[in-house]
Short mmCIF file of C-alpha atoms and ligand atoms in Angstrom, two decimals:
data_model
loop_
_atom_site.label_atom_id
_atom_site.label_comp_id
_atom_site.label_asym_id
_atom_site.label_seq_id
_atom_site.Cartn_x
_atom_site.Cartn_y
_atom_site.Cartn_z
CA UNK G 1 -22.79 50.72 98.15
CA UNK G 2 -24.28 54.28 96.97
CA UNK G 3 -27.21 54.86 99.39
CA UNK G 4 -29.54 56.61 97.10
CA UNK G 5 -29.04 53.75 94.88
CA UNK G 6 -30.82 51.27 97.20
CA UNK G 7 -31.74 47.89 97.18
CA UNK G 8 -33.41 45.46 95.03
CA UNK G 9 -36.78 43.68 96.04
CA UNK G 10 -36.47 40.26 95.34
CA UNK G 11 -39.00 40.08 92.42
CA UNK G 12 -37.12 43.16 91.40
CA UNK G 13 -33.88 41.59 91.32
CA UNK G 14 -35.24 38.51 89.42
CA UNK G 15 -37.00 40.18 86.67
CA UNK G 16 -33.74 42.59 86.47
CA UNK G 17 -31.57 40.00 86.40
CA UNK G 18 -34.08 38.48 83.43
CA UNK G 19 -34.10 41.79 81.67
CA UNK G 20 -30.38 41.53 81.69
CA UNK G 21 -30.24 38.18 80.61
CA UNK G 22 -33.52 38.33 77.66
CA UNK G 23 -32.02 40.40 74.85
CA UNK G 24 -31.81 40.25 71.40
CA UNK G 25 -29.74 37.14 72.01
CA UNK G 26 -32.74 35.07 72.59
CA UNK G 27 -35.36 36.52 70.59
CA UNK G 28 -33.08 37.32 67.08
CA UNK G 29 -29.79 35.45 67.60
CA UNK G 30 -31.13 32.29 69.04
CA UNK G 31 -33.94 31.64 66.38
CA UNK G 32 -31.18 32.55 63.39
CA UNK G 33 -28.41 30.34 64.66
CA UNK G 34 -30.75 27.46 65.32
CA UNK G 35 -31.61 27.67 61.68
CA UNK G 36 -28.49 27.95 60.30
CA UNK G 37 -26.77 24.75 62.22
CA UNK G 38 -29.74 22.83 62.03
CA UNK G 39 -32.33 22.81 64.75
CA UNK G 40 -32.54 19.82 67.23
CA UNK G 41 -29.36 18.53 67.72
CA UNK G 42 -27.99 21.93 68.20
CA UNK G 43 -30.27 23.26 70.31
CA UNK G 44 -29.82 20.26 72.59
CA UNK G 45 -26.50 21.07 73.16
CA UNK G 46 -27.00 24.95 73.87
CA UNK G 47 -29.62 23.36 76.53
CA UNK G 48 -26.79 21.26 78.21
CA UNK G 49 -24.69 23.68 78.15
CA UNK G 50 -27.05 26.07 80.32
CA UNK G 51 -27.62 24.02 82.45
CA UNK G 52 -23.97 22.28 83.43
CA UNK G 53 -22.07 25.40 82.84
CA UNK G 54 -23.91 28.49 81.64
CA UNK G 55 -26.37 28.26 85.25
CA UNK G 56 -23.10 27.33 87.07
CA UNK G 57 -21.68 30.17 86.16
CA UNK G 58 -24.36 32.88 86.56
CA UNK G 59 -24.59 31.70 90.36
CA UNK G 60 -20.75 32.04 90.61
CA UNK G 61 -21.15 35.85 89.38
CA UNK G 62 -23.73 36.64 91.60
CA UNK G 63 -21.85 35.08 94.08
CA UNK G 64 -19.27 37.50 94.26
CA UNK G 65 -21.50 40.95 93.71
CA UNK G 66 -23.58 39.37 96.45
CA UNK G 67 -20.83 39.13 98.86
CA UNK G 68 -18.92 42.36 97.95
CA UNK G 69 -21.95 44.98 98.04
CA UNK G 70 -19.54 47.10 95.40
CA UNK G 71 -19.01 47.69 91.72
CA UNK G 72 -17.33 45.29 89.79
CA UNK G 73 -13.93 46.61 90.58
CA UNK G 74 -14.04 46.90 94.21
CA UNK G 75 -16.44 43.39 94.91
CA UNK G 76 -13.30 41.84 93.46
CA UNK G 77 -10.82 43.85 95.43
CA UNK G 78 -13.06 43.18 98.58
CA UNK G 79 -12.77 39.67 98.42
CA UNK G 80 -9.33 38.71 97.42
CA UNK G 81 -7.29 37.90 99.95
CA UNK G 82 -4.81 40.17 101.34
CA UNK G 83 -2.04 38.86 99.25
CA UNK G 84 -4.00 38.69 95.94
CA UNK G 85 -5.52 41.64 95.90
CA UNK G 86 -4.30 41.81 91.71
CA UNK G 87 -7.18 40.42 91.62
CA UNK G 88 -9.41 43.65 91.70
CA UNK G 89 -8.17 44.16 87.83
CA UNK G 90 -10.39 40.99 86.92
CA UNK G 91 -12.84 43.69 87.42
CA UNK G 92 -12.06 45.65 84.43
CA UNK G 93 -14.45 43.26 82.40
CA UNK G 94 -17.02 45.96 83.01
CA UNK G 95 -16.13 47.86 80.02
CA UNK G 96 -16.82 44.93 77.83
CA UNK G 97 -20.48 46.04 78.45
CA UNK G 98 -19.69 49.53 76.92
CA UNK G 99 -17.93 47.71 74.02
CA UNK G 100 -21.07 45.59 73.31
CA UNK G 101 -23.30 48.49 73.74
CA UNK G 102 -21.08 49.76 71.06
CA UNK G 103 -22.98 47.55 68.37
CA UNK G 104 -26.06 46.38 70.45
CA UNK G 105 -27.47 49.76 70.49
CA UNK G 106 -27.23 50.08 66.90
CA UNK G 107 -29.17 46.51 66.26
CA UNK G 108 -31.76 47.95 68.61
CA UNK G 109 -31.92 51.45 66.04
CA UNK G 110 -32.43 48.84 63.31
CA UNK G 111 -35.35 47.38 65.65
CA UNK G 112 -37.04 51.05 66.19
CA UNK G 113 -37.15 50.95 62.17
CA UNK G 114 -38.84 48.05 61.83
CA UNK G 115 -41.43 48.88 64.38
CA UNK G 116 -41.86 52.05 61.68
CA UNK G 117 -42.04 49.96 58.75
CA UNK G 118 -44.79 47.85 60.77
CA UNK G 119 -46.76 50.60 60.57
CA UNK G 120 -45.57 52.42 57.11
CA UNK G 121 -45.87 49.39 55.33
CA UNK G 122 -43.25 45.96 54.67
CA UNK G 123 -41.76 45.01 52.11
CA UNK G 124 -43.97 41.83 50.20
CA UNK G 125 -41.34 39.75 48.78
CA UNK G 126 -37.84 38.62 49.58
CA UNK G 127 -35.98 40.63 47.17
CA UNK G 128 -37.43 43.48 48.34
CA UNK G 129 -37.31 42.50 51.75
CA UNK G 130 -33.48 42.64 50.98
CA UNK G 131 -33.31 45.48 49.45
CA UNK G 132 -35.13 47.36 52.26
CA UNK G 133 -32.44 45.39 55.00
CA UNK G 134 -29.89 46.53 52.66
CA UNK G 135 -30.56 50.24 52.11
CA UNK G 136 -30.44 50.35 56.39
CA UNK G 137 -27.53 48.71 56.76
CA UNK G 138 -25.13 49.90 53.89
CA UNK G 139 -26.77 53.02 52.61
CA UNK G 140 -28.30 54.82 55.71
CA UNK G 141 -25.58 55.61 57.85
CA UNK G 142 -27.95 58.98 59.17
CA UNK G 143 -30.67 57.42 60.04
CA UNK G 144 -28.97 54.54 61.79
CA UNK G 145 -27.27 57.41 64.19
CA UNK G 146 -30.62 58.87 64.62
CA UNK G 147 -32.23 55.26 66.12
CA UNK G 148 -28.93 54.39 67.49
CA UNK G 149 -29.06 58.30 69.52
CA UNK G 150 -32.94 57.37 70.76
CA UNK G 151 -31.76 53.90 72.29
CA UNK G 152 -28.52 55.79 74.32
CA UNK G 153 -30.99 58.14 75.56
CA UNK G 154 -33.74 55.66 76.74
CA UNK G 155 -31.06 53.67 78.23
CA UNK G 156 -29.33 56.84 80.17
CA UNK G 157 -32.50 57.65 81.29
CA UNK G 158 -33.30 54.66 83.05
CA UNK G 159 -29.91 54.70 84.54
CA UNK G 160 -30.17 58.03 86.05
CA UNK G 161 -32.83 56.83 88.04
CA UNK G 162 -30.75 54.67 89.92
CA UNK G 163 -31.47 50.79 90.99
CA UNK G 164 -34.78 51.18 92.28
CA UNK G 165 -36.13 53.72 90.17
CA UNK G 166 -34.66 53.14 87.13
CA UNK G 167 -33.61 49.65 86.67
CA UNK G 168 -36.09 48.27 88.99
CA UNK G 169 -39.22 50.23 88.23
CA UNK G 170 -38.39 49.54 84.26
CA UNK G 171 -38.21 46.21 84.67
CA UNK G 172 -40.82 45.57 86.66
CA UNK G 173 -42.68 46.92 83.87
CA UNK G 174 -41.41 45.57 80.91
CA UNK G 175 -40.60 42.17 81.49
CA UNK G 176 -43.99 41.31 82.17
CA UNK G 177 -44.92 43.08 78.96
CA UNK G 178 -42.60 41.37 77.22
CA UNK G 179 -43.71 37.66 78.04
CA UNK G 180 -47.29 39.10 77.68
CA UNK G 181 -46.92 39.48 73.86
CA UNK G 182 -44.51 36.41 73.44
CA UNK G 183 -46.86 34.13 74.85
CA UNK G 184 -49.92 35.64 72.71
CA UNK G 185 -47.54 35.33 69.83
CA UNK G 186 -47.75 31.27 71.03
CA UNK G 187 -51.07 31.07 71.48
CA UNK G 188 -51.56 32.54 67.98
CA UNK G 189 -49.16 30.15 66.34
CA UNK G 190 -50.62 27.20 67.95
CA UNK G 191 -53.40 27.71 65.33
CA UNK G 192 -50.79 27.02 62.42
CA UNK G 193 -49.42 23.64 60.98
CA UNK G 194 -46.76 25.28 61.00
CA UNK G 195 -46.19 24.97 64.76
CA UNK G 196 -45.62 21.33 64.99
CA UNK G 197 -43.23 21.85 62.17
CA UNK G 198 -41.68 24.08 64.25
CA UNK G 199 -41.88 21.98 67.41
CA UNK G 200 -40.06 19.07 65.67
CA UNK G 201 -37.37 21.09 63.79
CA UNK G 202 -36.56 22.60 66.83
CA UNK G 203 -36.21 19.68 69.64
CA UNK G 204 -36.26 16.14 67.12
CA UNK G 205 -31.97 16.17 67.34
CA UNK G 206 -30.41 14.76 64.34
CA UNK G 207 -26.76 14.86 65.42
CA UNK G 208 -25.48 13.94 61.93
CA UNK G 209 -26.03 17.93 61.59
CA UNK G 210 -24.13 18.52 64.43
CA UNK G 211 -20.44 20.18 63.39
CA UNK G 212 -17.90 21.11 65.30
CA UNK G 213 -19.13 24.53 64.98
CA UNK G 214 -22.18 24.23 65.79
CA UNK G 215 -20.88 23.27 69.50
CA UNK G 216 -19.06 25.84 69.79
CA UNK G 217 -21.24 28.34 68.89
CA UNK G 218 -23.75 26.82 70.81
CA UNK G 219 -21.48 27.00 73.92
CA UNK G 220 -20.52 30.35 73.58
CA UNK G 221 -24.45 31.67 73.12
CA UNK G 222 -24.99 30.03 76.13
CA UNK G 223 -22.71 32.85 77.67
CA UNK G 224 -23.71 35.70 75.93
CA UNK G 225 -27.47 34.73 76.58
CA UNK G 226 -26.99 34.65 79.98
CA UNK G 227 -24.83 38.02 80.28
CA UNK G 228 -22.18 36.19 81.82
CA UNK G 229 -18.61 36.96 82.02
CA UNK G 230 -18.58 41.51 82.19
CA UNK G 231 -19.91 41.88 85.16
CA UNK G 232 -23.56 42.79 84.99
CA UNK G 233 -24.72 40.34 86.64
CA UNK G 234 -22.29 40.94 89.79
CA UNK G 235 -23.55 44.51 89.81
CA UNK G 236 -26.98 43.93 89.94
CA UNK G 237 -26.44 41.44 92.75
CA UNK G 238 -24.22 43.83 94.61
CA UNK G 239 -27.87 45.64 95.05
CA UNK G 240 -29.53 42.26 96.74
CA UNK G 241 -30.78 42.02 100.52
CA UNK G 242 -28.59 40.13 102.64
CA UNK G 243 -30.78 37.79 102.89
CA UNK G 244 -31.39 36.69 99.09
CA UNK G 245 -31.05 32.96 98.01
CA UNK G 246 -29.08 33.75 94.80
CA UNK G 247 -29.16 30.05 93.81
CA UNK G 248 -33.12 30.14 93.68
CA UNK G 249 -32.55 33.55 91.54
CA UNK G 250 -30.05 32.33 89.56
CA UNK G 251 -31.86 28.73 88.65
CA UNK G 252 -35.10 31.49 87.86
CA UNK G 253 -33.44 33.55 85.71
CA UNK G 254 -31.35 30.85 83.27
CA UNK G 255 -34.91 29.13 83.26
CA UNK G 256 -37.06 32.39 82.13
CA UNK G 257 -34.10 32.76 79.31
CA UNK G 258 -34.19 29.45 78.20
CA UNK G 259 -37.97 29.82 78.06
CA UNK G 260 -38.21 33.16 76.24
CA UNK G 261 -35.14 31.99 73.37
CA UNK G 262 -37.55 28.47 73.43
CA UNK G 263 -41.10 30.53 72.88
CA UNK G 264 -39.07 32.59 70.25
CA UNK G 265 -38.23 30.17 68.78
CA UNK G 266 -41.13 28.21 67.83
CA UNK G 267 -43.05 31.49 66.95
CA UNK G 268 -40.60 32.50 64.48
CA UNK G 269 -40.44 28.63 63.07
CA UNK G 270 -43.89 28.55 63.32
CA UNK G 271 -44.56 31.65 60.84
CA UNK G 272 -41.60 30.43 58.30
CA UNK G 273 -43.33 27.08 57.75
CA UNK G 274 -46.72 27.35 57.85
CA UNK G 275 -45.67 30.76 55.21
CA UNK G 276 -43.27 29.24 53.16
CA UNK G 277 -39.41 29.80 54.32
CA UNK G 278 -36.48 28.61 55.30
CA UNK G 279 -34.82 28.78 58.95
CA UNK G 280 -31.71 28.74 57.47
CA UNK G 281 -31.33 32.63 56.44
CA UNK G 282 -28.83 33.77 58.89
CA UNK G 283 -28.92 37.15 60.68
CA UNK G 284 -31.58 38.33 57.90
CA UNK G 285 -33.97 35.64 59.79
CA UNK G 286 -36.04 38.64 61.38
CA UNK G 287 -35.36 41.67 59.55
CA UNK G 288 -35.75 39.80 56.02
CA UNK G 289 -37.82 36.78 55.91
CA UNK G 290 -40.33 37.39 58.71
CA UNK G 291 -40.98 41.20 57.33
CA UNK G 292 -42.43 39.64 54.15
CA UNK G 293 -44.73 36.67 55.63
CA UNK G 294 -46.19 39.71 57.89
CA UNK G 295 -46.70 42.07 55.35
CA UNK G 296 -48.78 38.79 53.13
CA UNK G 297 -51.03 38.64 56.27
CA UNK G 298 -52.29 42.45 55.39
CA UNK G 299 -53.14 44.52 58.21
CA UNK G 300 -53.43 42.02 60.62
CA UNK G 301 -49.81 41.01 60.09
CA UNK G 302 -48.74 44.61 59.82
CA UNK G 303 -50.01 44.41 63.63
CA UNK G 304 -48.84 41.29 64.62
CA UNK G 305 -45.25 42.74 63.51
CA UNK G 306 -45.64 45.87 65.12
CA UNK G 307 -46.13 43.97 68.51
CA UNK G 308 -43.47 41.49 67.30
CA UNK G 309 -40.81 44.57 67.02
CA UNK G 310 -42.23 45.93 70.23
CA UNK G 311 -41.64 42.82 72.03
CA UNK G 312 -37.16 42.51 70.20
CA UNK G 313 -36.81 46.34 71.40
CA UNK G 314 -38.01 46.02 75.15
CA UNK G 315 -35.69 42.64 75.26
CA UNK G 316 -32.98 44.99 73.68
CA UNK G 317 -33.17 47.65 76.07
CA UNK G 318 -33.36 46.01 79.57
CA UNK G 319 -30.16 44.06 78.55
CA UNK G 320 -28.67 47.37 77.06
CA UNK G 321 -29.50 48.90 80.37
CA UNK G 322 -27.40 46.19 81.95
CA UNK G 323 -24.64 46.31 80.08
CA UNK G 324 -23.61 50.02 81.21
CA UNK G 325 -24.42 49.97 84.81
CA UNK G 326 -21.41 48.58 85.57
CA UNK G 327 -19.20 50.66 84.17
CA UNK G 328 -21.86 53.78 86.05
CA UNK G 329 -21.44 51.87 89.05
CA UNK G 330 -18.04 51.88 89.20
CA UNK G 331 -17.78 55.40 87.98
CA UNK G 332 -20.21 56.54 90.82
CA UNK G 333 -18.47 54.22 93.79
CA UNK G 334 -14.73 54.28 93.14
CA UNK G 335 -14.24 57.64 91.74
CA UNK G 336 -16.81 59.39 93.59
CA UNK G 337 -18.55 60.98 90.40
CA UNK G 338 -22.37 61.75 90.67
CA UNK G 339 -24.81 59.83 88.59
CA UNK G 340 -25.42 62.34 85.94
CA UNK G 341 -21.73 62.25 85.11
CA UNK G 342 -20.96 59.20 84.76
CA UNK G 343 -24.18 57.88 83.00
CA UNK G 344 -23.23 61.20 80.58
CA UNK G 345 -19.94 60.14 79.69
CA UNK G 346 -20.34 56.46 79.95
CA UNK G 347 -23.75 56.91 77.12
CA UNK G 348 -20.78 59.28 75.21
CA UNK G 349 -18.30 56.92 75.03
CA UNK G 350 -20.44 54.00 73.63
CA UNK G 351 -22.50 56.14 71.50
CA UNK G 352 -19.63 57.38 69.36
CA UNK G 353 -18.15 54.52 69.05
CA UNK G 354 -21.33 53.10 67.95
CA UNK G 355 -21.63 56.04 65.15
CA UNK G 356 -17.65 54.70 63.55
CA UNK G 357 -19.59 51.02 63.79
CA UNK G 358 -22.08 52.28 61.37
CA UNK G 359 -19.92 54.20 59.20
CA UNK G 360 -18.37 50.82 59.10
CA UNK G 361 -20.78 48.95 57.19
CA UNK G 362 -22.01 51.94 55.67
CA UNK G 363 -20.97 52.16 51.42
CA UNK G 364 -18.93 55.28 51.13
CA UNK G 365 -17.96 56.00 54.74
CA UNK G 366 -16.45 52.00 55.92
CA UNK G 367 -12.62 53.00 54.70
CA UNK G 368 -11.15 54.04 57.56
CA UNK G 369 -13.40 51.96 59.61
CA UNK G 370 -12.41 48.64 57.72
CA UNK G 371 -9.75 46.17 59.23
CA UNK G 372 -8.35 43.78 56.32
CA UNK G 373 -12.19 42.21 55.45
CA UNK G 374 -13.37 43.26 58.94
CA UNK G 375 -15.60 46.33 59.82
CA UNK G 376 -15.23 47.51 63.18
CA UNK G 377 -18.63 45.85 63.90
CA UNK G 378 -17.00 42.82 63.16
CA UNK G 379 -14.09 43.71 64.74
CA UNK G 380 -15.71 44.26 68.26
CA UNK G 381 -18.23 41.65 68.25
CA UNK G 382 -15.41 38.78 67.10
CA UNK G 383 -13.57 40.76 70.10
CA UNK G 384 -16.29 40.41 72.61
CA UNK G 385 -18.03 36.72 71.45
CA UNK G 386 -14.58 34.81 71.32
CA UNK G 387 -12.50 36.92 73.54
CA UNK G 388 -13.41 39.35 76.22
CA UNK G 389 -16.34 37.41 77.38
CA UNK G 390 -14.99 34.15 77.74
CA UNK G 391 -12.04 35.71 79.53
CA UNK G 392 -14.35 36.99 82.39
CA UNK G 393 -16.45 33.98 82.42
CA UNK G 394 -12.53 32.19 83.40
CA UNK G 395 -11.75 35.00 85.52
CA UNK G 396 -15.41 34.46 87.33
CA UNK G 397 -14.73 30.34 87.27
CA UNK G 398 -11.42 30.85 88.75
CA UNK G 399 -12.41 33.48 91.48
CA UNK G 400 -15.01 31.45 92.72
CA UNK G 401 -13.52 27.89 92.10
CA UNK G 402 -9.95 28.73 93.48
CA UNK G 403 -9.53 31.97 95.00
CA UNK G 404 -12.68 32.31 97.02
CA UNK G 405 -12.32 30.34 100.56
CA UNK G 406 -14.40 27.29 100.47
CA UNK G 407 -16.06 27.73 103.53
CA UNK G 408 -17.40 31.57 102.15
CA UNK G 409 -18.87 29.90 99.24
CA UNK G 410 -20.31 27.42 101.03
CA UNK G 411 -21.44 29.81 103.66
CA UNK G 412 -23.38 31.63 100.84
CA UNK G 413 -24.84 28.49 99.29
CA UNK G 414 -24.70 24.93 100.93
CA UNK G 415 -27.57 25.88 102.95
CA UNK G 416 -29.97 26.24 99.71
CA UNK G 417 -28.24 23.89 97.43
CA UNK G 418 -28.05 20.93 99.84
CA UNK G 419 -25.41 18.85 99.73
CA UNK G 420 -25.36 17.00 96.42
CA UNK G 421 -26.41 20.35 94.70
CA UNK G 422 -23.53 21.97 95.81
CA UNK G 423 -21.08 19.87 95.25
CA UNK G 424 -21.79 19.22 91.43
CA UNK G 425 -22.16 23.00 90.93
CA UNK G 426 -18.45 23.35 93.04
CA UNK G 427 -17.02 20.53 90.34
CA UNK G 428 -18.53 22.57 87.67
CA UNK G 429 -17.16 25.89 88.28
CA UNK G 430 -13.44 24.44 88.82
CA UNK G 431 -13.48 22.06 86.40
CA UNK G 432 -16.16 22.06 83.62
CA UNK G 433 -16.38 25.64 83.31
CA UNK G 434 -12.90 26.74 83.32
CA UNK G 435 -12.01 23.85 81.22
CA UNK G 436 -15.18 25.05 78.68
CA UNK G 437 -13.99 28.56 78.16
CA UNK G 438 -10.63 27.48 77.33
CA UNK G 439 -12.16 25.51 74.82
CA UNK G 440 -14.35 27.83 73.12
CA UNK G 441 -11.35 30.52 73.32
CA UNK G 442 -8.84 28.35 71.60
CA UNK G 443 -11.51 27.34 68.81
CA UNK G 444 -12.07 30.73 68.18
CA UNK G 445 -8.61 31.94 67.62
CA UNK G 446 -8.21 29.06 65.40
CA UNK G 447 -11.15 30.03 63.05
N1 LIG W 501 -27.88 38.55 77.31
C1 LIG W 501 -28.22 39.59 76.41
C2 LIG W 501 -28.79 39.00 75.15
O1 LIG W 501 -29.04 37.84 75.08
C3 LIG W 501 -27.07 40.49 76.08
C4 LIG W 501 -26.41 40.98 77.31
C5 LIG W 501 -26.90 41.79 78.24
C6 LIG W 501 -25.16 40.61 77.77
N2 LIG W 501 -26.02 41.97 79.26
C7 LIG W 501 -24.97 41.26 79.02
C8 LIG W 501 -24.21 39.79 77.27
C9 LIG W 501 -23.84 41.05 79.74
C10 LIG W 501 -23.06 39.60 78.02
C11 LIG W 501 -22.90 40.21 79.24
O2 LIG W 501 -29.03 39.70 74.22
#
């Protein structure tokens, strides 16, 4: 463990841990895919799925940074058993962080533009609304690199400041902020008749809706929400007391990021009814249809977007900031490089990557960057959502269900679980989960 690094409090762990976990998965993804399979039924299943497998999971994770004290790489290596110690290459799923980061940052550039556009002035009906999406995405490769550039250097300068300073201090900060304007964003909404619109579109299930798809989909968000499966989560809890009840943390942290996708949710369903739209708009939920019903509320809802922006960019960076520890971690503990250098050429790596992503989409510049149909930002997040994540979420399963000695796991939670606890979470890390990822892996190949 790198001394200067230090330790996490335990509020600082948690809210970490929640900054990780509350990205733009819950506050754009969540709301858009809801809308396009259908509301209730689906999000009844995404809640199931937290909670059997998706919570599981997360504990299992920081199970095994808890116990080894090291980066990804070497927490594995620590506690494989002599014979297996292969095992330390299950490790390697840090760098899916730096290939997420790859396209993440870039969403989080379009984010910084919106919060301009809050303030410049929105677009007032759809077709323009489209137009303005448009001439981002496809026509503005520049200016994407420019917001893209200001994330990777907010998110490297966290990082230098280590666990306590940086990560720590930042979220300490932020998160709070963050629920601050989510739940005035509620309380605002609660005015509307929109909101009970919203409350029944998003829990009254009508399984009739429910495809095939929509499970799956719903299974694997319940991942990707949680940041489970590249190692984040094991490298923030390599930084926890020895002490730390990670299966009071980890209940805490699945139930703040249920909570936050839930509030963001309704707020977003809220605004679409009671304004006139549809939930079912895709990807373009936030960046198309909510720009417009802001910019009809005149100032005010040039404000209330600003603050809305604010709120999807601070959720954006304390996950981005957890998706390249790891691989800084590891840089810093197993090769011995300082801080500097490896946050340098880890925030390198991902942001030129992230500059062929938007030449990717980008009219005039995608060519070399285009697969068959696919862009590269395709590419990688088809790559990450149906492949590399699942594979470490397995990897994690397996670890912890098979490879682990009972009586350490136990050791580490029996005595907070209880008895009954414990052993439905054991069944559901070597049975449900493994069993789950296979599942959503072979689903996705076949698509
Ligand atoms: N959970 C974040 C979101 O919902 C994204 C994220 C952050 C993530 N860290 C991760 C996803 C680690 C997978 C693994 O936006």
């Amino acid at each position: 463990m790198n001394q200067q690094a230090g330790k996490f409090s335990r509020l600082g762990f948690v809210l970490s841990a929640t900054g990780a976990a509350v990205g733009l998965g819950n506050i754009w993804k969540f709301p858009y895919i809801t809308g396009v399979y259908g509301g209730g039924a689906f999000v009844m299943v995404y809640l199931v799925t937290i909670l059997l497998i998706g919570a599981s999971l997360l504990i299992a994770e920081m199970l095994i940074g808890k116990r080894g004290q090291k980066d990804c790489v070497s927490s594995f290596e620590e506690l494989a058993p002599p014979d297996r110690k292969g095992w330390k290459y299950a490790g390697f799923m840090l760098f899916t962080g730096l290939v997420i980061m790859t396209f993440y940052s870039v969403v989080i550039g379009w984010i910084f533009y919106y919060m301009y556009l809050a303030i410049a002035g929105l677009p007032t009906t759809i077709e323009s609304a489209k137009g303005t999406f448009d001439a981002l995405y496809a026509h503005a490769p520049f200016l994407q690199i420019f917001f893209h550039l200001i994330s990777v250097l907010f998110v490297a300068y966290v990082l230098l400041g280590g666990i306590k300073k940086g990560i720590e201090k930042t979220n300490l900060i932020l998160i709070p902020f963050l629920l601050f304007i989510l739940l005035g964003l509620l309380v605002y909404a609660l005015n509307f008749d929109g909101f009970a619109k919203a409350v029944s579109f998003m829990f009254a299930p009508d399984f009739s809706k429910l495809s095939a798809e929509a499970i799956i989909r719903a299974v694997g968000h319940s991942f990707f929400t949680l940041s489970i499966g590249i190692g984040s989560i094991l490298t923030y809890a390599a930084a926890l007391p020895k002490h730390s009840n990670i299966y009071k943390a980890g209940l805490m942290v699945a139930f703040m990021d249920t909570l936050i996708a839930l509030i963001a949710g309704l707020v977003i369903f809220s605004f679409l009814f009671q304004f006139g739209g549809t939930p079912d708009k895709g990807p373009g939920l936030v960046f198309v249809s909510l720009p417009v019903i802001f910019a009809k509320l005149g100032t005010l809802g040039q404000g209330i977007a600003f603050i809305f922006f604010v709120a999807m960019a601070v959720a954006g960076l304390t996950s981005a900031i957890s998706l390249v520890e790891p691989a800084v971690m590891y840089l810093e503990d197993r090769l011995g490089w300082v801080r500097k250098k490896a946050v340098l050429w880890s925030s390198l790596l991902y942001f030129l990557i992230g500059v062929f992503v938007i030449f990717s989409i980008s009219d005039g510049f995608k060519a070399p960057f285009t697969f068959g149909t696919k862009s590269l930002f395709d590419v990688l997040e088809f790559a990450v959502d149906s492949f590399l994540m699942p594979l470490g979420g397995f990897l994690i399963a397996i670890f912890v269900g098979y490879v682990l000695k009972r009586e350490v796991v136990e050791s580490e939670l029996l005595g907070h679980m209880g008895n009954t606890v414990f052993k439905i979470w054991y069944f559901s890390i070597r049975f449900i989960a493994p069993l789950a990822v296979l599942f959503l892996a072979y689903n996705a190949l076949k698509v």
